[in-house]
Amino acid sequence: MVQPEFTADGRKRAVIEGGRPEVDAGRFAAKRIAGDPILIEADIFTDGHDSLSAILCWRRVGEPEWTELPMEPLVNDRWRARIRVPEACQIEFSIAAWVDAFKTWRRDMQKRIDAGTATEVDYQIGQALIEDAARRAAKFDSDWLKQASTRVHEFALDPMLEAMMVRYP
């Protein structure tokens, strides 16, 4: 398992340890039966209480393109992704994780809205996060995100906004 160097602050704060499967710290290949699911897990955590996101990047050895899959949190900082490789081959994988500012904002906004304590500054923070994602998004998605950012009071807890923001972390 390789953890690339990142320069973004949120990525420096995420720690990835205890990746599985691994044999002798990656010195030897872990083996599976073709077609069986391969569970890839790691301990992923950060300082503080910010929310995290993580992806598994994998490919067959020698292929130029990586496939990205979101990892799901389990318990006690353990995360998992599942892949299935239909034929016998060697694969390689990498895990990337980062502090997810939007996910943290949305979680906290849910609490503030429920308590009736959300302020205009809270909404402005969300608006800025959505505008940032709009700059990274494809044209149609970008237009939708820009619209949502101007109506952040309505869209703050909208499931469609969450789905769009996951696409452009």
mmCIF file of C-alpha atoms in Angstrom:
data_model
loop_
_atom_site.group_PDB
_atom_site.id
_atom_site.type_symbol
_atom_site.label_atom_id
_atom_site.label_comp_id
_atom_site.label_asym_id
_atom_site.label_seq_id
_atom_site.Cartn_x
_atom_site.Cartn_y
_atom_site.Cartn_z
ATOM 1 C CA MET A 1 0.000 0.000 0.000
ATOM 2 C CA VAL A 2 1.394 3.374 -1.023
ATOM 3 C CA GLN A 3 0.309 6.634 0.539
ATOM 4 C CA PRO A 4 1.032 9.520 -1.849
ATOM 5 C CA GLU A 5 2.331 12.853 -0.624
ATOM 6 C CA PHE A 6 -0.310 15.577 -0.548
ATOM 7 C CA THR A 7 0.028 19.290 -0.065
ATOM 8 C CA ALA A 8 -3.551 20.179 0.884
ATOM 9 C CA ASP A 9 -3.953 20.782 4.626
ATOM 10 C CA GLY A 10 -6.849 18.343 5.068
ATOM 11 C CA ARG A 11 -4.874 15.546 3.483
ATOM 12 C CA LYS A 12 -1.890 16.119 5.766
ATOM 13 C CA ARG A 13 -4.165 15.640 8.790
ATOM 14 C CA ALA A 14 -5.523 12.248 7.731
ATOM 15 C CA VAL A 15 -3.535 9.239 8.920
ATOM 16 C CA ILE A 16 -3.742 5.837 7.201
ATOM 17 C CA GLU A 17 -2.389 2.788 9.022
ATOM 18 C CA GLY A 18 -2.888 -0.957 9.246
ATOM 19 C CA GLY A 19 -3.847 -1.585 5.642
ATOM 20 C CA ARG A 20 -5.037 -5.084 4.773
ATOM 21 C CA PRO A 21 -4.540 -7.319 2.924
ATOM 22 C CA GLU A 22 -0.778 -7.227 3.182
ATOM 23 C CA VAL A 23 1.902 -9.843 3.599
ATOM 24 C CA ASP A 24 5.198 -8.895 5.248
ATOM 25 C CA ALA A 25 4.576 -5.149 4.860
ATOM 26 C CA GLY A 26 3.807 -5.543 1.159
ATOM 27 C CA ARG A 27 6.883 -7.579 0.333
ATOM 28 C CA PHE A 28 4.776 -10.470 -0.949
ATOM 29 C CA ALA A 29 1.467 -10.566 -2.791
ATOM 30 C CA ALA A 30 -1.699 -11.421 -0.898
ATOM 31 C CA LYS A 31 -3.547 -14.132 -2.821
ATOM 32 C CA ARG A 32 -7.242 -14.581 -3.491
ATOM 33 C CA ILE A 33 -9.397 -16.817 -5.704
ATOM 34 C CA ALA A 34 -10.483 -15.145 -8.959
ATOM 35 C CA GLY A 35 -14.027 -13.846 -8.623
ATOM 36 C CA ASP A 36 -14.047 -13.800 -4.829
ATOM 37 C CA PRO A 37 -14.514 -10.407 -3.173
ATOM 38 C CA ILE A 38 -11.391 -8.706 -1.914
ATOM 39 C CA LEU A 39 -11.903 -6.667 1.229
ATOM 40 C CA ILE A 40 -9.417 -3.853 1.585
ATOM 41 C CA GLU A 41 -9.352 -2.197 4.986
ATOM 42 C CA ALA A 42 -7.307 0.387 6.851
ATOM 43 C CA ASP A 43 -7.368 2.418 10.033
ATOM 44 C CA ILE A 44 -8.013 6.021 9.005
ATOM 45 C CA PHE A 45 -8.203 8.839 11.519
ATOM 46 C CA THR A 46 -7.379 12.472 12.143
ATOM 47 C CA ASP A 47 -6.859 14.845 15.025
ATOM 48 C CA GLY A 48 -9.974 16.483 16.395
ATOM 49 C CA HIS A 49 -13.571 15.784 15.412
ATOM 50 C CA ASP A 50 -13.619 16.635 11.713
ATOM 51 C CA SER A 51 -15.286 14.196 9.340
ATOM 52 C CA LEU A 52 -13.144 12.156 6.976
ATOM 53 C CA SER A 53 -13.585 10.767 3.490
ATOM 54 C CA ALA A 54 -11.490 8.040 1.917
ATOM 55 C CA ILE A 55 -11.168 6.337 -1.431
ATOM 56 C CA LEU A 56 -9.566 3.149 -2.627
ATOM 57 C CA CYS A 57 -7.657 3.452 -5.909
ATOM 58 C CA TRP A 58 -6.908 0.123 -7.599
ATOM 59 C CA ARG A 59 -5.882 -1.268 -10.968
ATOM 60 C CA ARG A 60 -4.488 -4.344 -12.607
ATOM 61 C CA VAL A 61 -0.697 -4.145 -12.663
ATOM 62 C CA GLY A 62 0.382 -2.546 -15.930
ATOM 63 C CA GLU A 63 -2.909 -0.799 -16.704
ATOM 64 C CA PRO A 64 -2.694 2.979 -16.975
ATOM 65 C CA GLU A 65 -6.094 3.838 -15.439
ATOM 66 C CA TRP A 66 -7.002 3.602 -11.763
ATOM 67 C CA THR A 67 -10.499 2.780 -10.539
ATOM 68 C CA GLU A 68 -11.660 4.838 -7.551
ATOM 69 C CA LEU A 69 -14.141 3.559 -4.998
ATOM 70 C CA PRO A 70 -15.383 5.325 -1.888
ATOM 71 C CA MET A 71 -14.432 3.571 1.332
ATOM 72 C CA GLU A 72 -17.029 3.109 4.051
ATOM 73 C CA PRO A 73 -16.368 3.762 7.726
ATOM 74 C CA LEU A 74 -16.838 0.793 10.029
ATOM 75 C CA VAL A 75 -16.132 1.149 13.772
ATOM 76 C CA ASN A 76 -13.142 2.495 15.704
ATOM 77 C CA ASP A 77 -11.547 4.319 12.752
ATOM 78 C CA ARG A 78 -11.612 1.214 10.499
ATOM 79 C CA TRP A 79 -12.597 1.771 6.859
ATOM 80 C CA ARG A 80 -13.384 -0.754 4.117
ATOM 81 C CA ALA A 81 -13.862 -1.089 0.379
ATOM 82 C CA ARG A 82 -14.723 -4.240 -1.540
ATOM 83 C CA ILE A 83 -13.586 -5.114 -5.051
ATOM 84 C CA ARG A 84 -14.091 -8.186 -7.189
ATOM 85 C CA VAL A 85 -11.560 -9.205 -9.839
ATOM 86 C CA PRO A 86 -13.119 -11.759 -12.221
ATOM 87 C CA GLU A 87 -9.892 -13.272 -13.543
ATOM 88 C CA ALA A 88 -6.537 -14.247 -12.090
ATOM 89 C CA CYS A 89 -4.237 -11.231 -12.222
ATOM 90 C CA GLN A 90 -2.094 -8.999 -10.043
ATOM 91 C CA ILE A 91 -3.597 -5.802 -8.757
ATOM 92 C CA GLU A 92 -2.183 -2.869 -6.880
ATOM 93 C CA PHE A 93 -4.013 -0.426 -4.689
ATOM 94 C CA SER A 94 -3.597 2.810 -2.813
ATOM 95 C CA ILE A 95 -5.773 4.492 -0.210
ATOM 96 C CA ALA A 96 -6.279 8.235 -0.027
ATOM 97 C CA ALA A 97 -8.053 10.002 2.832
ATOM 98 C CA TRP A 98 -8.714 13.608 3.745
ATOM 99 C CA VAL A 99 -10.554 15.800 6.201
ATOM 100 C CA ASP A 100 -13.835 16.479 4.412
ATOM 101 C CA ALA A 101 -14.762 20.093 5.084
ATOM 102 C CA PHE A 102 -18.210 19.826 3.504
ATOM 103 C CA LYS A 103 -19.112 16.645 5.376
ATOM 104 C CA THR A 104 -17.998 18.284 8.629
ATOM 105 C CA TRP A 105 -19.979 21.451 7.839
ATOM 106 C CA ARG A 106 -23.122 19.496 6.923
ATOM 107 C CA ARG A 107 -22.960 17.351 10.083
ATOM 108 C CA ASP A 108 -22.571 20.464 12.237
ATOM 109 C CA MET A 109 -25.302 22.356 10.332
ATOM 110 C CA GLN A 110 -27.747 19.530 11.000
ATOM 111 C CA LYS A 111 -27.114 19.991 14.715
ATOM 112 C CA ARG A 112 -27.370 23.792 14.526
ATOM 113 C CA ILE A 113 -30.569 23.746 12.470
ATOM 114 C CA ASP A 114 -32.143 21.202 14.828
ATOM 115 C CA ALA A 115 -31.180 23.379 17.808
ATOM 116 C CA GLY A 116 -32.267 26.605 16.095
ATOM 117 C CA THR A 117 -28.796 28.140 16.448
ATOM 118 C CA ALA A 118 -27.652 28.311 12.792
ATOM 119 C CA THR A 119 -26.254 31.751 11.949
ATOM 120 C CA GLU A 120 -25.708 33.562 8.688
ATOM 121 C CA VAL A 121 -21.963 32.941 9.017
ATOM 122 C CA ASP A 122 -22.651 29.191 9.187
ATOM 123 C CA TYR A 123 -24.523 29.393 5.878
ATOM 124 C CA GLN A 124 -21.787 31.540 4.306
ATOM 125 C CA ILE A 125 -19.200 28.876 5.156
ATOM 126 C CA GLY A 126 -21.327 26.273 3.374
ATOM 127 C CA GLN A 127 -21.842 28.597 0.425
ATOM 128 C CA ALA A 128 -18.074 28.976 0.004
ATOM 129 C CA LEU A 129 -17.567 25.194 0.135
ATOM 130 C CA ILE A 130 -20.258 24.653 -2.501
ATOM 131 C CA GLU A 131 -18.783 27.365 -4.744
ATOM 132 C CA ASP A 132 -15.366 25.678 -4.495
ATOM 133 C CA ALA A 133 -16.890 22.368 -5.596
ATOM 134 C CA ALA A 134 -18.668 24.121 -8.475
ATOM 135 C CA ARG A 135 -15.278 25.248 -9.817
ATOM 136 C CA ARG A 136 -14.124 21.590 -9.901
ATOM 137 C CA ALA A 137 -17.351 20.198 -11.328
ATOM 138 C CA ALA A 138 -18.385 19.309 -14.868
ATOM 139 C CA LYS A 139 -20.509 21.973 -16.615
ATOM 140 C CA PHE A 140 -23.999 20.664 -15.797
ATOM 141 C CA ASP A 141 -23.069 19.811 -12.208
ATOM 142 C CA SER A 142 -21.280 23.129 -11.846
ATOM 143 C CA ASP A 143 -24.414 25.026 -12.845
ATOM 144 C CA TRP A 144 -26.492 23.047 -10.328
ATOM 145 C CA LEU A 145 -23.960 23.631 -7.534
ATOM 146 C CA LYS A 146 -23.788 27.376 -8.287
ATOM 147 C CA GLN A 147 -27.582 27.527 -8.037
ATOM 148 C CA ALA A 148 -27.500 25.614 -4.741
ATOM 149 C CA SER A 149 -24.844 27.945 -3.351
ATOM 150 C CA THR A 150 -27.094 30.961 -3.916
ATOM 151 C CA ARG A 151 -29.921 29.147 -2.065
ATOM 152 C CA VAL A 152 -27.809 27.523 0.655
ATOM 153 C CA HIS A 153 -30.514 28.137 3.281
ATOM 154 C CA GLU A 154 -32.808 25.794 1.324
ATOM 155 C CA PHE A 155 -30.205 23.290 0.192
ATOM 156 C CA ALA A 156 -28.011 22.934 3.296
ATOM 157 C CA LEU A 157 -29.422 19.527 4.252
ATOM 158 C CA ASP A 158 -30.667 18.452 0.817
ATOM 159 C CA PRO A 159 -29.603 14.872 -0.066
ATOM 160 C CA MET A 160 -28.978 15.921 -3.686
ATOM 161 C CA LEU A 161 -26.469 18.536 -2.529
ATOM 162 C CA GLU A 162 -24.692 15.908 -0.448
ATOM 163 C CA ALA A 163 -24.565 13.547 -3.455
ATOM 164 C CA MET A 164 -23.178 16.298 -5.698
ATOM 165 C CA MET A 165 -20.547 17.337 -3.161
ATOM 166 C CA VAL A 166 -19.349 13.734 -2.843
ATOM 167 C CA ARG A 167 -18.658 13.785 -6.593
ATOM 168 C CA TYR A 168 -16.360 16.824 -6.291
ATOM 169 C CA PRO A 169 -14.452 16.569 -2.998
#
